[in-house]
Each structure stands twice: as structure tokens, then as C-alpha cells.
């Protein structure tokens, strides 16, 4: 016998309390010498023996009731075979519901096969055993409310849970799922646990490279309180020869664009199989309506290609752009990808003008304004989406920077400390900052206020100005130019298109030299030079981004401001800098949705998930509008946020992991390793010991016994009381019955009857009677 609450056994001596109370309550017998008692002795002896038997039985019941209550609180367990003919088993179905399970074999998906096999196994589980269902994607989630003990009704509830399970567009973490199943709370009535994993055997979901994780799982199986059997059922077939063309994702030059502003979209297609795929088409749709069809070439096994499409919108709004590959393969869900683009009228930004008194071409902000489609505060016919506002540096710390998305300093000069602090707060809260160093830049002031020993806005300190022409030993050597291929940063992707832009022809005569970062602490470089030195570096600061450029944004030190690439660079870099303050419509799994709505009357919204579920979102007041936030974005796919009564929808998209399209299965070595782990519960000695000591709970029976003992004690106490005191009422009288009253009483007393006997009579041997006053 074992006890789950062993400490309660310390109270077991309390069972002797009724005996102690009985002994303390006893008093000495008083001997009354009464001659007439001799005629009653025989009858009294018979009645006393029966009464003592009942009293001892009553005392025994009280002792047993206290002892049974203490043992019940200690929760004793007895071997299961004492109360059952066979051991009970809990079956845990771990279902791989990742996207790869939607692969079809013989016109039926592997997920449907898994559900059918689980239902068939469920039908074979006898009543009294328990069942759980665990879904593995996107993370382990229980589909049943705890362990369900099987009977006629609960079997149907478990079957409904199987039917309601759905596959996702994401991957599965099978190692975490097995941990969750093995460490689940064990029902006290179960003697064994059986974990059945239904999967397609896709290698990417197993994370077999995590040696420490698999070792911990093996330890968990060994130390389980009950014998645990792990069974892996692979439903898929060998797919090494199958072709699977997938649209891994859609890249876009910017996700916030202006009306009539053309932008590019690039679909990344890859053949994840070994066989070549035939040529096909790629259909582009906007809000569900097809807009364009692109050609997809034949792809060899493992090969990839990019398909480009350029588009513009005529009205503002938020649009979901999708592309669908016409590929005839086994896994259809990965033939489609989506990106969400926001179309706006303008994006406000600040331009610092530090030389307003100079001639137009010599002003710091002139070329940046021109690249944005503005001149002297007036917009040109072909302006971009960014609307600049010129401001004097001395007024910057007094302005409300929250009204702007980015701040551009075309030619940095020494700024007041209050202005630097205002810029720090602005960037930390999601703003963008573009700093261009120039002739009026003070090295010491920059390093003190902007670099600040690595804690400031600038990612690197600067050493001083470098004259590239003077530093060249060979006068016939090529000039130092921008290397368009020095970086693969997304903000410089278009600058690398040298067949359309003159990025590689931009020469740099003078510049500031950045202090190299410490070893092991690389810095993100946007643009580099042909001599290997960085020209523009960036870093994140809080939620915002900062770009520091070693040349000014004007006709000094380089030919950048008069190149064709300058216009593209200004638009692309400002789009990159202003992105953190824009609403993020393209999310990673679990990344929260946060959108600011100008309409303050909106109190709530409804979020529709990829599975069609509705999530209520409460609005929080923020300035002149409201903010809607939710983190219910764990499932990859399309989301729609419907606002209030109007029902206006804002689309969002959670991206899926492209590795889920790789259908490669486990290797033979992986199978051997899994077999070793699964076999631990069969032959391990500790598991056999756990099987021997597994028990049935005894405390429900003990509690029932306590109630029965108390009931019988009450009944027996009542019987004893009746026998002792009788049931007839006691008559009240002032004189003893049968004695003469009045005048006859005196004659009765004079006769000597009832008088005190003489002393000689008292010394005769009397008949002794004992009366127990207990």
C-alpha cells in the first residue's frame, strides 16, 4: 500500500481518542449495602452483560471512524488488480496537423488518413480506459479537456474532437509535442500510457539535430510514473521522387506606397522535389480578383526562380495581393503566397535645413526635396508619397515629432543636446532617422552625442575626413566608387540593378571614415565602396531605424546627388526608415496586430482567423482615435479585422515557414534513433517497477466507510439510551407512592415500619449490591 499524502498518517494516533475519553470519564463504583437487592442480582447480571457488549461495539465504531477518516486524508493506494481484472491504459493521440499533412495520396490527404486511423483505434478502446488528443501544429495544443474516461457518451465527444481538428499552414514541433504528451498529468486510475504519433514523417518537423532535447525526452520516458509506450505511425510514402513547386514568399520593394506609385512584387518559386517540373503560369490577384498572369519556366529538382510583377493602385486602402502557381503536385496549399500593401496619400517627414541663406543648389535639403518631387515647398507633377517639411534645427526640439515618420539631416552640423535627446526619443518609439555627414560635421560632437560609447543613435564612431583622391599613390588608378553589390540589404536591392541604374558609376572623392567595430560585433552595411570601406551603415534603436552616411546629400564630396540612382535610393531608404511606424500587415506567427484607427467612436472589432474563428478585439483610446491590438496570430494565413458596425475590413497576413514545403522524410538513422527512444518504456527496469506499484485509489471507499460507521454509531447510541432510561415519561410526586398520609402516617411511624434499624442489625452480614454510576 502507498499513500499520496503520507503526512496525514501522523494523525493516526487520534484513533485512540474515544478510548481515552471513555477511561477518563469512568468513576469508581459505589457499594450500597441493601438487603433487598439480593432478589434482583440474577436479572441485573444478565442485563449488564448485554449492555457492556453494546458499549464495547459502540467504542469500536468510534475508533474505526476516526482511523478511517485519517487514512482517507492520507489517500492510500492499493494495487489495481485488487479491484479490476485488467490494467487501465491512457491513450494519447498526437496528431501532426502541419501543412505537409495535406499532401494527397490516392486522392486522400494524409491528414484525413490520420483522422480515420485515430477514429478506428478509438473504437477499439474498451470502456474504463482514458483518451487524450494533442495537436502538434503550430505548437502543442490539447484538443480534449484533459483525460477522458471512455464510456458510451464520452466516446462520441472524443470522436467530435477528432472531427473538429484541422490542419494549419504552418509546421509542427513534434519534439515539443512528445514532451507535452509524456509529461501530462496521469489519471490515478490508469496503470499505463500509450502515446500514438500520427505523422507523415517529414524530417523538418522532427528537429532531429536537437540531441539534448531527444536525450531529455528519453529521460522523461524512463522516469515516468507509469510505463509509457511511444508508437510512431508514418502515413506518408517515399516522396523523394515527387515534384513539389511552392511559392515560398512574395518580396516587395515597399509595403506602404502612394496612389499611382508603381512598385515591384517578386514571387520566389522553388521546386522542393528532385524531379523537374514543367513550365506553368502564375496568377496575380488583388482582393480575390485576378490582375495579371506571369510565365513560370521549367524548374529542375531543387532549383528556384523569381517572377516579377509591377503594379500601382488608383485609390487609397489596404490590399491583399496573392499569387497562385498552376502546379500539379501533391501539396496544393504551398502553391499560393500573399503580401499586404497599404496605399496612402502621403507620408510626412522632416528635412533639416542648416543653410537656408545659401543659393538654391547649395542648400542642404535641395536635392533630397527634388528627389521626392518637391521644389521650394511646391510639389511637382510627379511627386512621391513622402511629403517633406523643412525645419530649422533649433526648432526641432520644440516640435511634435510624433506627427512625422522620419527625420532627414542632409548635412549634419553640431546640434544642441536637447535636439539630440528629442531625436533619441523619436527613434526609440519607431521613427526613422537618416544622418548624412558633411563639411560642417564636428567629429568630437558626433562621437559624444550620437555614438555615445555605443549607446547612442549612431552604430559606429567616426575618425575623421578622408580624401580619397589624395590618398591614392597611383594617379592613373581608378577612382573610388560605390560598389552596388557590396550588400544584400533589402533597402538597396534596386540599387544593385546596374543595367537600369548608374549606382556603380558614382564616385566618392571625400568621406568620413568609420571606426571599425570590435571583433565579433558586425554592423549592418547598406552601401560599400570599391576599396572595401563602408559608405552607409545602419542600426535599430528601440523600435526605430537609423542610417548614417559618410557623405552629404548634396553636390559635395561625391557625384551621388546628381546620379539616377539617387532618386531610387531616397525613396527606398525612406520607405525602409518609415516602415516601423506604419501598420504592420505582414506578420510572423505570434506577432501582434496593432492598428491605429482615427474614428474614436469604434469600441470593438472582430478578427477572423484562417480557420474562420471570430476573435473579439477591444479598442483602447489613443489620442484622437483608438488602437486595436491582439496577439491571436499564431496560425499562418489570411486574417481580416472587421471594424465595428460598419464591417470595414483590414487584411493582415501571417507568413508560413517555407521549410514546410520540403517533403523530405526521416532517414534510416533517424528511424533507428526513434526506435531506441520508443523502446525505453518496454524493457526498462524502473518502468517495470512502476507497473508493479501502480495502484487503485482506496480513499473513496474509506470515506464511504466513515459515513457508514457514523450512521451505525448513532443508531447504536439510540438503542443503548432507550434500554438504559426507557421510553415512558417520569411521573412527578411529592410523597412516595403507597405510604399512608394524614393521621395514619403517625401510626405508621410509631409501628416501627420504615424506621432506622438498630446498630446490631447493621452489623449483621448484609447483601452487598453495587451500583455503577457511570
Short mmCIF file of C-alpha atoms in Angstrom, two decimals, residues 548-759:
data_model
loop_
_atom_site.label_atom_id
_atom_site.label_comp_id
_atom_site.label_asym_id
_atom_site.label_seq_id
_atom_site.Cartn_x
_atom_site.Cartn_y
_atom_site.Cartn_z
CA UNK A 548 24.43 57.09 -41.03
CA UNK A 549 26.01 58.04 -44.35
CA UNK A 550 29.63 59.14 -44.77
CA UNK A 551 28.91 61.77 -47.47
CA UNK A 552 26.37 64.63 -47.55
CA UNK A 553 23.17 64.58 -49.62
CA UNK A 554 24.36 67.44 -51.83
CA UNK A 555 26.89 68.19 -54.55
CA UNK A 556 29.93 67.85 -52.33
CA UNK A 557 32.40 65.03 -51.92
CA UNK A 558 30.62 62.69 -54.39
CA UNK A 559 28.51 62.54 -57.53
CA UNK A 560 25.70 60.74 -55.70
CA UNK A 561 23.22 63.65 -55.64
CA UNK A 562 23.26 64.06 -59.43
CA UNK A 563 23.03 60.36 -60.30
CA UNK A 564 19.96 58.45 -61.45
CA UNK A 565 20.38 56.08 -58.51
CA UNK A 566 19.95 58.95 -56.04
CA UNK A 567 16.19 59.24 -56.64
CA UNK A 568 15.69 55.49 -56.17
CA UNK A 569 17.90 55.48 -53.08
CA UNK A 570 15.98 58.34 -51.43
CA UNK A 571 12.59 56.68 -51.98
CA UNK A 572 13.73 53.18 -50.99
CA UNK A 573 15.62 54.27 -47.90
CA UNK A 574 12.78 56.47 -46.68
CA UNK A 575 10.36 53.60 -47.25
CA UNK A 576 12.66 51.42 -45.15
CA UNK A 577 13.02 54.04 -42.39
CA UNK A 578 9.30 54.82 -42.14
CA UNK A 579 8.21 51.18 -42.06
CA UNK A 580 8.32 50.69 -38.23
CA UNK A 581 5.74 53.48 -37.68
CA UNK A 582 3.44 52.10 -40.32
CA UNK A 583 0.89 49.43 -39.50
CA UNK A 584 2.47 46.01 -39.91
CA UNK A 585 0.17 43.96 -42.10
CA UNK A 586 2.66 41.18 -42.88
CA UNK A 587 3.47 39.31 -39.70
CA UNK A 588 5.37 36.35 -38.36
CA UNK A 589 3.41 33.71 -36.37
CA UNK A 590 2.56 35.11 -32.95
CA UNK A 591 3.48 38.70 -33.85
CA UNK A 592 0.71 41.01 -32.57
CA UNK A 593 -1.69 43.01 -34.70
CA UNK A 594 -1.72 46.69 -33.74
CA UNK A 595 -3.60 49.23 -35.84
CA UNK A 596 -4.48 52.86 -35.13
CA UNK A 597 -7.93 53.96 -36.29
CA UNK A 598 -8.81 57.66 -36.47
CA UNK A 599 -12.50 57.01 -35.74
CA UNK A 600 -12.81 57.37 -31.94
CA UNK A 601 -16.39 56.03 -31.99
CA UNK A 602 -15.18 52.48 -32.65
CA UNK A 603 -15.37 50.44 -29.45
CA UNK A 604 -14.52 46.96 -30.69
CA UNK A 605 -13.68 44.89 -33.73
CA UNK A 606 -13.84 41.28 -34.88
CA UNK A 607 -10.78 39.37 -36.10
CA UNK A 608 -11.45 36.46 -38.45
CA UNK A 609 -8.72 33.83 -38.36
CA UNK A 610 -7.63 31.48 -41.17
CA UNK A 611 -9.88 28.77 -39.64
CA UNK A 612 -12.91 31.08 -39.70
CA UNK A 613 -12.97 31.69 -35.96
CA UNK A 614 -14.07 35.08 -34.66
CA UNK A 615 -11.97 36.87 -32.03
CA UNK A 616 -13.36 39.96 -30.31
CA UNK A 617 -10.86 42.84 -30.06
CA UNK A 618 -11.48 45.76 -27.68
CA UNK A 619 -10.38 49.25 -28.71
CA UNK A 620 -8.11 51.36 -26.49
CA UNK A 621 -8.25 55.15 -26.64
CA UNK A 622 -5.13 56.72 -28.18
CA UNK A 623 -5.02 60.43 -28.92
CA UNK A 624 -7.73 61.40 -31.37
CA UNK A 625 -8.55 57.79 -32.25
CA UNK A 626 -8.32 54.25 -30.95
CA UNK A 627 -5.82 51.40 -31.13
CA UNK A 628 -6.85 47.79 -31.74
CA UNK A 629 -4.43 45.14 -30.51
CA UNK A 630 -4.48 41.35 -30.45
CA UNK A 631 -1.90 38.56 -30.34
CA UNK A 632 -4.15 35.80 -31.72
CA UNK A 633 -1.97 35.37 -34.80
CA UNK A 634 -0.26 32.04 -34.21
CA UNK A 635 -1.78 30.39 -37.31
CA UNK A 636 -0.19 31.22 -40.68
CA UNK A 637 -2.65 32.50 -43.25
CA UNK A 638 -5.04 35.36 -44.01
CA UNK A 639 -6.69 37.43 -41.27
CA UNK A 640 -9.39 40.09 -41.56
CA UNK A 641 -10.05 42.74 -38.91
CA UNK A 642 -13.66 43.95 -39.20
CA UNK A 643 -14.29 47.35 -37.61
CA UNK A 644 -17.42 47.97 -35.55
CA UNK A 645 -20.87 48.01 -37.13
CA UNK A 646 -19.60 49.24 -40.49
CA UNK A 647 -17.83 45.94 -41.08
CA UNK A 648 -14.93 47.60 -42.94
CA UNK A 649 -12.18 45.01 -43.14
CA UNK A 650 -8.44 45.48 -42.79
CA UNK A 651 -6.46 42.49 -44.14
CA UNK A 652 -3.43 41.01 -42.42
CA UNK A 653 -1.27 38.05 -43.38
CA UNK A 654 0.85 35.76 -41.20
CA UNK A 655 3.65 34.21 -43.22
CA UNK A 656 4.31 30.49 -43.19
CA UNK A 657 7.66 28.75 -42.91
CA UNK A 658 8.98 27.83 -46.35
CA UNK A 659 10.73 24.73 -44.96
CA UNK A 660 7.32 23.07 -44.57
CA UNK A 661 7.29 22.66 -48.37
CA UNK A 662 10.33 20.40 -48.18
CA UNK A 663 8.75 16.94 -48.07
CA UNK A 664 11.97 15.03 -47.37
CA UNK A 665 11.31 12.28 -44.84
CA UNK A 666 13.32 10.83 -41.97
CA UNK A 667 16.43 8.83 -42.78
CA UNK A 668 17.11 5.24 -41.73
CA UNK A 669 19.40 6.51 -38.97
CA UNK A 670 16.61 8.75 -37.68
CA UNK A 671 14.27 5.77 -37.54
CA UNK A 672 16.79 3.73 -35.53
CA UNK A 673 17.19 6.56 -33.08
CA UNK A 674 13.43 6.90 -32.64
CA UNK A 675 13.10 3.17 -32.18
CA UNK A 676 15.66 3.30 -29.37
CA UNK A 677 13.77 6.08 -27.65
CA UNK A 678 10.39 4.39 -28.08
CA UNK A 679 11.72 1.12 -26.66
CA UNK A 680 12.83 2.62 -23.34
CA UNK A 681 9.43 2.11 -21.72
CA UNK A 682 9.32 -1.59 -22.64
CA UNK A 683 12.47 -3.06 -21.19
CA UNK A 684 13.48 -0.57 -18.54
CA UNK A 685 13.58 -1.98 -15.01
CA UNK A 686 12.25 1.22 -13.47
CA UNK A 687 9.27 1.08 -15.79
CA UNK A 688 8.60 -2.49 -14.69
CA UNK A 689 8.74 -1.35 -11.09
CA UNK A 690 6.30 1.42 -11.85
CA UNK A 691 3.98 -1.15 -13.36
CA UNK A 692 4.15 -3.28 -10.16
CA UNK A 693 3.40 -0.48 -7.76
CA UNK A 694 0.68 1.20 -9.80
CA UNK A 695 -2.41 1.24 -7.65
CA UNK A 696 -6.10 1.92 -7.36
CA UNK A 697 -7.35 4.72 -5.04
CA UNK A 698 -8.75 3.43 -1.74
CA UNK A 699 -9.82 6.70 -0.12
CA UNK A 700 -13.31 6.83 -1.74
CA UNK A 701 -14.11 3.51 -0.05
CA UNK A 702 -12.70 4.77 3.26
CA UNK A 703 -14.85 7.89 3.14
CA UNK A 704 -17.89 5.74 2.48
CA UNK A 705 -16.90 3.59 5.46
CA UNK A 706 -16.62 6.69 7.68
CA UNK A 707 -20.16 7.72 6.78
CA UNK A 708 -21.46 4.19 7.44
CA UNK A 709 -19.70 3.96 10.82
CA UNK A 710 -21.06 7.31 11.95
CA UNK A 711 -24.56 6.25 10.92
CA UNK A 712 -24.35 2.93 12.79
CA UNK A 713 -22.85 4.70 15.84
CA UNK A 714 -25.85 6.99 16.02
CA UNK A 715 -28.27 4.08 15.74
CA UNK A 716 -26.49 2.02 18.40
CA UNK A 717 -26.26 5.01 20.77
CA UNK A 718 -30.00 5.43 20.49
CA UNK A 719 -30.66 1.79 21.28
CA UNK A 720 -28.43 1.89 24.38
CA UNK A 721 -30.10 5.05 25.60
CA UNK A 722 -33.56 3.50 25.30
CA UNK A 723 -32.53 0.40 27.20
CA UNK A 724 -30.98 2.43 29.98
CA UNK A 725 -33.61 5.08 30.54
CA UNK A 726 -36.68 3.56 28.93
CA UNK A 727 -39.24 5.27 26.81
CA UNK A 728 -42.04 6.07 29.41
CA UNK A 729 -42.15 9.60 30.87
CA UNK A 730 -41.14 10.10 34.58
CA UNK A 731 -44.07 10.92 36.90
CA UNK A 732 -43.66 13.82 39.30
CA UNK A 733 -44.67 13.11 43.02
CA UNK A 734 -44.09 14.83 46.41
CA UNK A 735 -44.65 11.70 48.52
CA UNK A 736 -43.54 8.14 47.93
CA UNK A 737 -46.32 6.11 46.48
CA UNK A 738 -48.11 3.56 48.77
CA UNK A 739 -47.24 5.36 52.06
CA UNK A 740 -50.12 6.42 54.49
CA UNK A 741 -50.96 10.08 54.60
CA UNK A 742 -52.51 12.29 57.21
CA UNK A 743 -53.30 10.80 60.65
CA UNK A 744 -52.34 7.31 59.56
CA UNK A 745 -48.81 8.44 58.93
CA UNK A 746 -48.11 8.88 62.65
CA UNK A 747 -49.34 5.40 63.47
CA UNK A 748 -47.27 4.04 60.63
CA UNK A 749 -44.13 5.65 62.01
CA UNK A 750 -44.92 4.51 65.56
CA UNK A 751 -45.25 0.94 64.38
CA UNK A 752 -41.56 0.92 63.60
CA UNK A 753 -42.04 0.07 59.96
CA UNK A 754 -39.65 2.12 57.89
CA UNK A 755 -37.64 3.19 60.95
CA UNK A 756 -33.83 3.03 61.02
CA UNK A 757 -32.72 -0.46 62.04
CA UNK A 758 -30.77 -0.85 65.27
CA UNK A 759 -27.00 -0.90 65.30
#
